[in-house]
Amino acid sequence: MLDAATEVFATHRDLLFSLVHNLLGSVADTEDVLQETWLAWASARHSGIANSRAYLVRIAVNQALARLRRARRERAVDPGPWLPQPLLAGPAGAEDGALREESVSLALTVVLQTLTPLERAVFVLREVFGYDHGEIAGLLGRTSAAVRQTAHRARSGVRSRRPRGEPGPELRRAVTERFLSAALGGDLGALMDVLAPDVVMWTDGDGTPGIARRVVEGRDRVVRLVRAKAPGLPAGLTVRCVNTSREPAALLFAGDRLHTVVVLELTPAGDRVSGIHGVVDPGRLTRVV
């Protein structure tokens, strides 16, 4: 039988997981923050806490903010591409639908990386989880006016960089299949046709040999990179189309091992690929399947 403190934490754990993962983009870091939150909660004097949910969220968000600031400093030293960890399955015990409702797309998460840690936290709390400015001020120890200004800056930053248009999942899946068929089949003409002229490709290899550690811009450069890297891919890759968070994705398997997750952004018309997100870092693929 769970004691009262454990039961309260378990009740809110899925919310905390979803919130922190939206901020950090890493399952391992999210689990670490939840462990730190649990330790703080377990040692607290619960009789003086009027709102346990707000207390837990405040601890988790501020722990995540501290990690975001450290990660920002580290990425200033290592400027290679970074992508969040895609989630197919939710945290233990979570309902998949609830997780999807409280998550942002991989493409939007990449945009959020351009915000300051504070702007990102305010944006996620306000736009994804629906907290009002006063509630966010209480969680972050700021005034409502300051939070309102931060929220405005965050929305403006996201609006200026957010991919335009939201093609439906069926169209996105069809274009994903066209792209992969051309890329894996070596059909460079078909690959040129499916890519927008200003396509951008991000890959997060975390030092994995053969993976581009930079953002590649432009159709010709992307095609050259795909052509150069294709011979080094494992033979017999198989593809499975799934949904991760809020968007269709393709899982590439080498035998039983997950090799890559590919998520595409499309042009507003939905007929060409404007962005390619390839997650290949083995450490970021552990919670996808």
mmCIF file of C-alpha atoms in Angstrom:
data_model
loop_
_atom_site.group_PDB
_atom_site.id
_atom_site.type_symbol
_atom_site.label_atom_id
_atom_site.label_comp_id
_atom_site.label_asym_id
_atom_site.label_seq_id
_atom_site.Cartn_x
_atom_site.Cartn_y
_atom_site.Cartn_z
ATOM 1 C CA MET A 1 0.000 0.000 0.000
ATOM 2 C CA LEU A 2 1.375 3.420 -0.981
ATOM 3 C CA ASP A 3 1.898 6.022 1.707
ATOM 4 C CA ALA A 4 0.186 9.391 1.259
ATOM 5 C CA ALA A 5 3.251 11.221 -0.118
ATOM 6 C CA THR A 6 3.949 8.510 -2.698
ATOM 7 C CA GLU A 7 0.308 8.381 -3.750
ATOM 8 C CA VAL A 8 0.168 12.145 -4.317
ATOM 9 C CA PHE A 9 3.362 12.071 -6.378
ATOM 10 C CA ALA A 10 2.119 9.106 -8.430
ATOM 11 C CA THR A 11 -1.118 10.970 -9.157
ATOM 12 C CA HIS A 12 0.774 13.858 -10.759
ATOM 13 C CA ARG A 13 3.716 11.960 -12.257
ATOM 14 C CA ASP A 14 2.363 11.785 -15.809
ATOM 15 C CA LEU A 15 1.731 15.534 -15.846
ATOM 16 C CA LEU A 16 5.240 16.183 -14.542
ATOM 17 C CA PHE A 17 6.778 13.845 -17.118
ATOM 18 C CA SER A 18 4.965 15.471 -20.034
ATOM 19 C CA LEU A 19 5.738 19.001 -18.848
ATOM 20 C CA VAL A 20 9.440 18.367 -18.215
ATOM 21 C CA HIS A 21 9.931 16.388 -21.428
ATOM 22 C CA ASN A 22 8.439 19.275 -23.408
ATOM 23 C CA LEU A 23 11.087 21.492 -21.816
ATOM 24 C CA LEU A 24 14.116 19.189 -22.023
ATOM 25 C CA GLY A 25 13.437 16.855 -24.957
ATOM 26 C CA SER A 26 15.292 13.981 -23.271
ATOM 27 C CA VAL A 27 13.730 11.039 -21.454
ATOM 28 C CA ALA A 28 16.838 10.442 -19.331
ATOM 29 C CA ASP A 29 16.997 14.084 -18.225
ATOM 30 C CA THR A 30 13.255 14.080 -17.593
ATOM 31 C CA GLU A 31 13.513 11.011 -15.373
ATOM 32 C CA ASP A 32 16.383 12.651 -13.472
ATOM 33 C CA VAL A 33 14.266 15.757 -12.855
ATOM 34 C CA LEU A 34 11.362 13.627 -11.668
ATOM 35 C CA GLN A 35 13.686 11.830 -9.250
ATOM 36 C CA GLU A 36 14.928 15.178 -7.914
ATOM 37 C CA THR A 37 11.330 16.357 -7.608
ATOM 38 C CA TRP A 38 10.358 13.224 -5.712
ATOM 39 C CA LEU A 39 13.245 13.623 -3.270
ATOM 40 C CA ALA A 40 12.258 17.239 -2.594
ATOM 41 C CA TRP A 41 8.622 16.228 -2.157
ATOM 42 C CA ALA A 42 9.426 13.276 0.110
ATOM 43 C CA SER A 43 11.453 15.489 2.461
ATOM 44 C CA ALA A 44 8.922 18.357 2.548
ATOM 45 C CA ARG A 45 6.532 19.142 5.405
ATOM 46 C CA HIS A 46 3.297 18.286 3.646
ATOM 47 C CA SER A 47 1.049 19.781 6.315
ATOM 48 C CA GLY A 48 2.096 23.263 5.184
ATOM 49 C CA ILE A 49 1.457 22.657 1.465
ATOM 50 C CA ALA A 50 -1.988 23.821 0.361
ATOM 51 C CA ASN A 51 -1.701 22.747 -3.298
ATOM 52 C CA SER A 52 0.424 19.647 -3.858
ATOM 53 C CA ARG A 53 0.107 19.782 -7.650
ATOM 54 C CA ALA A 54 1.371 23.374 -7.842
ATOM 55 C CA TYR A 55 4.176 22.540 -5.405
ATOM 56 C CA LEU A 56 5.356 19.578 -7.498
ATOM 57 C CA VAL A 57 5.093 21.496 -10.775
ATOM 58 C CA ARG A 58 7.091 24.390 -9.310
ATOM 59 C CA ILE A 59 9.907 22.074 -8.230
ATOM 60 C CA ALA A 60 9.954 20.191 -11.538
ATOM 61 C CA VAL A 61 9.856 23.304 -13.729
ATOM 62 C CA ASN A 62 12.642 25.041 -11.836
ATOM 63 C CA GLN A 63 14.807 21.899 -11.881
ATOM 64 C CA ALA A 64 14.211 21.674 -15.633
ATOM 65 C CA LEU A 65 15.071 25.368 -16.046
ATOM 66 C CA ALA A 66 18.403 24.822 -14.311
ATOM 67 C CA ARG A 67 19.171 21.955 -16.707
ATOM 68 C CA LEU A 68 18.140 24.036 -19.717
ATOM 69 C CA ARG A 69 20.556 26.774 -18.704
ATOM 70 C CA ARG A 70 23.402 24.274 -18.284
ATOM 71 C CA ALA A 71 22.577 22.656 -21.629
ATOM 72 C CA ARG A 72 22.537 26.062 -23.328
ATOM 73 C CA ARG A 73 26.055 26.764 -22.070
ATOM 74 C CA GLU A 74 27.263 23.324 -23.173
ATOM 75 C CA ARG A 75 25.796 23.711 -26.659
ATOM 76 C CA ALA A 76 27.616 27.002 -27.030
ATOM 77 C CA VAL A 77 30.790 24.875 -26.882
ATOM 78 C CA ASP A 78 29.401 22.063 -29.080
ATOM 79 C CA PRO A 79 27.311 23.803 -31.764
ATOM 80 C CA GLY A 80 26.367 20.628 -33.651
ATOM 81 C CA PRO A 81 22.695 19.909 -34.385
ATOM 82 C CA TRP A 82 20.540 18.802 -31.466
ATOM 83 C CA LEU A 83 17.098 17.234 -31.751
ATOM 84 C CA PRO A 84 14.681 16.248 -28.997
ATOM 85 C CA GLN A 85 14.032 12.616 -28.195
ATOM 86 C CA PRO A 86 10.920 11.428 -30.056
ATOM 87 C CA LEU A 87 8.291 9.649 -27.978
ATOM 88 C CA LEU A 88 6.104 6.916 -29.401
ATOM 89 C CA ALA A 89 5.076 5.420 -26.064
ATOM 90 C CA GLY A 90 4.216 7.513 -23.042
ATOM 91 C CA PRO A 91 5.703 7.272 -19.562
ATOM 92 C CA ALA A 92 4.779 4.239 -17.544
ATOM 93 C CA GLY A 93 1.050 4.216 -16.868
ATOM 94 C CA ALA A 94 0.232 7.220 -19.048
ATOM 95 C CA GLU A 95 -2.614 7.236 -21.523
ATOM 96 C CA ASP A 96 -1.223 7.743 -25.035
ATOM 97 C CA GLY A 97 -3.964 10.208 -25.942
ATOM 98 C CA ALA A 98 -3.310 12.368 -22.910
ATOM 99 C CA LEU A 99 0.400 12.423 -23.680
ATOM 100 C CA ARG A 100 -0.238 13.567 -27.242
ATOM 101 C CA GLU A 101 -2.567 16.330 -26.079
ATOM 102 C CA GLU A 102 0.140 17.706 -23.797
ATOM 103 C CA SER A 103 3.062 17.563 -26.188
ATOM 104 C CA VAL A 104 4.546 19.670 -28.954
ATOM 105 C CA SER A 105 5.727 18.491 -32.329
ATOM 106 C CA LEU A 106 9.379 17.735 -32.937
ATOM 107 C CA ALA A 107 9.558 20.631 -35.396
ATOM 108 C CA LEU A 108 8.147 23.066 -32.834
ATOM 109 C CA THR A 109 10.532 21.728 -30.191
ATOM 110 C CA VAL A 110 13.422 22.613 -32.497
ATOM 111 C CA VAL A 111 11.998 26.140 -32.766
ATOM 112 C CA LEU A 112 11.719 26.348 -28.978
ATOM 113 C CA GLN A 113 15.469 25.711 -28.768
ATOM 114 C CA THR A 114 15.981 29.210 -30.175
ATOM 115 C CA LEU A 115 14.259 30.766 -27.143
ATOM 116 C CA THR A 116 15.913 31.473 -23.821
ATOM 117 C CA PRO A 117 15.230 28.841 -21.123
ATOM 118 C CA LEU A 118 12.828 31.216 -19.360
ATOM 119 C CA GLU A 119 10.948 32.014 -22.580
ATOM 120 C CA ARG A 120 10.674 28.323 -23.361
ATOM 121 C CA ALA A 121 9.310 27.509 -19.906
ATOM 122 C CA VAL A 122 6.737 30.302 -20.096
ATOM 123 C CA PHE A 123 5.685 29.285 -23.618
ATOM 124 C CA VAL A 124 5.215 25.618 -22.686
ATOM 125 C CA LEU A 125 3.331 26.422 -19.481
ATOM 126 C CA ARG A 126 1.075 28.952 -21.220
ATOM 127 C CA GLU A 127 0.526 27.576 -24.722
ATOM 128 C CA VAL A 128 0.721 23.815 -24.112
ATOM 129 C CA PHE A 129 -0.553 23.382 -20.560
ATOM 130 C CA GLY A 130 -2.861 26.387 -20.319
ATOM 131 C CA TYR A 131 -1.495 28.055 -17.168
ATOM 132 C CA ASP A 132 -2.432 31.723 -16.863
ATOM 133 C CA HIS A 133 0.135 34.476 -16.317
ATOM 134 C CA GLY A 134 -0.520 34.666 -12.583
ATOM 135 C CA GLU A 135 -0.072 30.921 -12.114
ATOM 136 C CA ILE A 136 3.168 30.955 -14.109
ATOM 137 C CA ALA A 137 4.415 33.890 -12.040
ATOM 138 C CA GLY A 138 3.847 31.868 -8.878
ATOM 139 C CA LEU A 139 5.630 28.827 -10.300
ATOM 140 C CA LEU A 140 8.677 30.786 -11.480
ATOM 141 C CA GLY A 141 8.890 33.383 -8.713
ATOM 142 C CA ARG A 142 8.240 36.332 -11.035
ATOM 143 C CA THR A 143 5.632 39.048 -11.356
ATOM 144 C CA SER A 144 2.615 38.628 -13.625
ATOM 145 C CA ALA A 145 3.743 41.643 -15.662
ATOM 146 C CA ALA A 146 7.187 40.123 -16.225
ATOM 147 C CA VAL A 147 5.650 36.793 -17.245
ATOM 148 C CA ARG A 148 3.299 38.556 -19.672
ATOM 149 C CA GLN A 149 6.266 40.295 -21.337
ATOM 150 C CA THR A 150 8.214 37.030 -21.514
ATOM 151 C CA ALA A 151 5.204 35.241 -23.018
ATOM 152 C CA HIS A 152 4.909 37.949 -25.688
ATOM 153 C CA ARG A 153 8.603 37.618 -26.615
ATOM 154 C CA ALA A 154 8.303 33.830 -26.733
ATOM 155 C CA ARG A 155 5.221 33.877 -28.974
ATOM 156 C CA SER A 156 6.859 36.401 -31.290
ATOM 157 C CA GLY A 157 9.994 34.264 -31.508
ATOM 158 C CA VAL A 158 8.031 31.116 -32.247
ATOM 159 C CA ARG A 159 5.777 32.845 -34.790
ATOM 160 C CA SER A 160 8.758 34.121 -36.772
ATOM 161 C CA ARG A 161 10.361 30.683 -37.034
ATOM 162 C CA ARG A 162 7.463 28.227 -36.877
ATOM 163 C CA PRO A 163 6.864 26.116 -39.994
ATOM 164 C CA ARG A 164 3.932 27.471 -41.993
ATOM 165 C CA GLY A 165 0.940 25.326 -42.798
ATOM 166 C CA GLU A 166 -0.262 22.157 -41.138
ATOM 167 C CA PRO A 167 -0.871 19.437 -43.761
ATOM 168 C CA GLY A 168 -2.957 16.530 -42.500
ATOM 169 C CA PRO A 169 -1.375 13.301 -41.210
ATOM 170 C CA GLU A 170 -2.396 11.240 -44.267
ATOM 171 C CA LEU A 171 -0.697 13.658 -46.644
ATOM 172 C CA ARG A 172 2.384 13.850 -44.415
ATOM 173 C CA ARG A 173 2.606 10.069 -44.332
ATOM 174 C CA ALA A 174 2.290 9.823 -48.117
ATOM 175 C CA VAL A 175 5.047 12.395 -48.661
ATOM 176 C CA THR A 176 7.214 10.658 -46.038
ATOM 177 C CA GLU A 177 6.864 7.395 -47.973
ATOM 178 C CA ARG A 178 7.763 9.154 -51.232
ATOM 179 C CA PHE A 179 10.831 10.728 -49.651
ATOM 180 C CA LEU A 180 12.101 7.493 -48.099
ATOM 181 C CA SER A 181 11.461 5.476 -51.253
ATOM 182 C CA ALA A 182 13.534 7.943 -53.258
ATOM 183 C CA ALA A 183 16.287 8.353 -50.651
ATOM 184 C CA LEU A 184 16.734 4.660 -49.820
ATOM 185 C CA GLY A 185 16.202 3.529 -53.413
ATOM 186 C CA GLY A 186 18.804 5.891 -54.831
ATOM 187 C CA ASP A 187 16.322 7.627 -57.141
ATOM 188 C CA LEU A 188 17.896 11.079 -57.190
ATOM 189 C CA GLY A 189 15.380 12.469 -59.677
ATOM 190 C CA ALA A 190 12.451 11.514 -57.454
ATOM 191 C CA LEU A 191 14.337 12.858 -54.443
ATOM 192 C CA MET A 192 14.838 16.225 -56.147
ATOM 193 C CA ASP A 193 11.124 16.309 -56.997
ATOM 194 C CA VAL A 194 9.939 15.711 -53.427
ATOM 195 C CA LEU A 195 12.298 18.242 -51.791
ATOM 196 C CA ALA A 196 11.564 21.967 -51.664
ATOM 197 C CA PRO A 197 14.397 24.162 -53.027
ATOM 198 C CA ASP A 198 15.046 25.629 -49.561
ATOM 199 C CA VAL A 199 14.763 22.344 -47.639
ATOM 200 C CA VAL A 200 16.719 22.128 -44.371
ATOM 201 C CA MET A 201 18.001 18.897 -42.803
ATOM 202 C CA TRP A 202 18.903 18.420 -39.142
ATOM 203 C CA THR A 203 20.544 15.264 -37.807
ATOM 204 C CA ASP A 204 21.484 14.539 -34.219
ATOM 205 C CA GLY A 205 24.224 11.936 -34.322
ATOM 206 C CA ASP A 206 25.895 12.781 -31.012
ATOM 207 C CA GLY A 207 29.238 11.884 -32.556
ATOM 208 C CA THR A 208 27.995 8.757 -34.363
ATOM 209 C CA PRO A 209 30.420 8.080 -37.258
ATOM 210 C CA GLY A 210 29.132 9.097 -40.680
ATOM 211 C CA ILE A 211 26.458 11.481 -39.402
ATOM 212 C CA ALA A 212 26.519 15.134 -40.456
ATOM 213 C CA ARG A 213 27.181 17.311 -37.396
ATOM 214 C CA ARG A 214 25.723 20.416 -38.969
ATOM 215 C CA VAL A 215 22.493 21.751 -40.385
ATOM 216 C CA VAL A 216 22.382 21.205 -44.152
ATOM 217 C CA GLU A 217 20.455 23.809 -46.172
ATOM 218 C CA GLY A 218 19.278 23.702 -49.768
ATOM 219 C CA ARG A 219 18.004 20.896 -52.007
ATOM 220 C CA ASP A 220 21.263 20.325 -53.888
ATOM 221 C CA ARG A 221 23.290 20.028 -50.680
ATOM 222 C CA VAL A 222 20.768 17.704 -49.054
ATOM 223 C CA VAL A 223 20.719 15.446 -52.124
ATOM 224 C CA ARG A 224 24.526 15.355 -52.234
ATOM 225 C CA LEU A 225 24.650 14.393 -48.560
ATOM 226 C CA VAL A 226 22.023 11.660 -48.967
ATOM 227 C CA ARG A 227 23.866 10.283 -51.997
ATOM 228 C CA ALA A 228 27.170 10.276 -50.106
ATOM 229 C CA LYS A 229 25.790 8.622 -46.965
ATOM 230 C CA ALA A 230 23.406 6.079 -48.521
ATOM 231 C CA PRO A 231 26.097 3.450 -49.307
ATOM 232 C CA GLY A 232 27.083 3.369 -45.623
ATOM 233 C CA LEU A 233 23.595 2.534 -44.372
ATOM 234 C CA PRO A 234 22.937 -1.004 -43.116
ATOM 235 C CA ALA A 235 21.674 -3.363 -45.801
ATOM 236 C CA GLY A 236 18.014 -4.295 -45.780
ATOM 237 C CA LEU A 237 16.630 -1.351 -43.820
ATOM 238 C CA THR A 238 12.909 -1.721 -43.200
ATOM 239 C CA VAL A 239 10.494 1.155 -42.629
ATOM 240 C CA ARG A 240 7.535 1.405 -40.270
ATOM 241 C CA CYS A 241 5.285 4.485 -40.237
ATOM 242 C CA VAL A 242 4.039 5.505 -36.791
ATOM 243 C CA ASN A 243 2.966 8.566 -34.812
ATOM 244 C CA THR A 244 5.350 10.216 -32.352
ATOM 245 C CA SER A 245 3.903 12.921 -30.131
ATOM 246 C CA ARG A 246 1.693 14.948 -32.520
ATOM 247 C CA GLU A 247 3.074 13.933 -35.911
ATOM 248 C CA PRO A 248 3.666 11.041 -38.307
ATOM 249 C CA ALA A 249 7.175 9.635 -38.327
ATOM 250 C CA ALA A 250 9.098 6.840 -40.003
ATOM 251 C CA LEU A 251 11.120 4.304 -38.035
ATOM 252 C CA LEU A 252 14.034 2.741 -39.918
ATOM 253 C CA PHE A 253 15.095 -0.674 -38.623
ATOM 254 C CA ALA A 254 18.292 -2.619 -39.257
ATOM 255 C CA GLY A 255 17.005 -6.077 -38.371
ATOM 256 C CA ASP A 256 15.405 -5.737 -34.943
ATOM 257 C CA ARG A 257 17.423 -2.622 -34.050
ATOM 258 C CA LEU A 258 15.945 0.839 -34.462
ATOM 259 C CA HIS A 259 18.424 2.789 -36.574
ATOM 260 C CA THR A 260 16.784 6.170 -37.278
ATOM 261 C CA VAL A 261 13.610 8.153 -36.678
ATOM 262 C CA VAL A 262 12.679 10.511 -39.520
ATOM 263 C CA VAL A 263 10.129 13.324 -39.121
ATOM 264 C CA LEU A 264 9.393 15.651 -42.026
ATOM 265 C CA GLU A 265 8.032 19.180 -42.316
ATOM 266 C CA LEU A 266 6.066 19.969 -45.456
ATOM 267 C CA THR A 267 5.526 23.109 -47.497
ATOM 268 C CA PRO A 268 2.169 24.882 -46.971
ATOM 269 C CA ALA A 269 0.784 23.133 -50.063
ATOM 270 C CA GLY A 270 1.794 19.811 -48.531
ATOM 271 C CA ASP A 271 3.427 18.441 -51.679
ATOM 272 C CA ARG A 272 7.125 18.885 -50.872
ATOM 273 C CA VAL A 273 9.495 18.437 -47.963
ATOM 274 C CA SER A 274 10.709 21.661 -46.347
ATOM 275 C CA GLY A 275 12.413 20.142 -43.301
ATOM 276 C CA ILE A 276 13.991 16.786 -42.454
ATOM 277 C CA HIS A 277 14.618 15.786 -38.844
ATOM 278 C CA GLY A 278 16.688 12.625 -38.468
ATOM 279 C CA VAL A 279 17.273 11.283 -34.955
ATOM 280 C CA VAL A 280 20.056 8.691 -35.064
ATOM 281 C CA ASP A 281 21.722 9.010 -31.668
ATOM 282 C CA PRO A 282 21.230 5.540 -30.079
ATOM 283 C CA GLY A 283 20.768 7.123 -26.668
ATOM 284 C CA ARG A 284 17.755 9.072 -27.936
ATOM 285 C CA LEU A 285 16.018 6.072 -29.489
ATOM 286 C CA THR A 286 15.559 4.047 -26.314
ATOM 287 C CA ARG A 287 11.972 5.150 -25.568
ATOM 288 C CA VAL A 288 10.650 5.228 -29.121
ATOM 289 C CA VAL A 289 9.668 1.534 -29.270
#
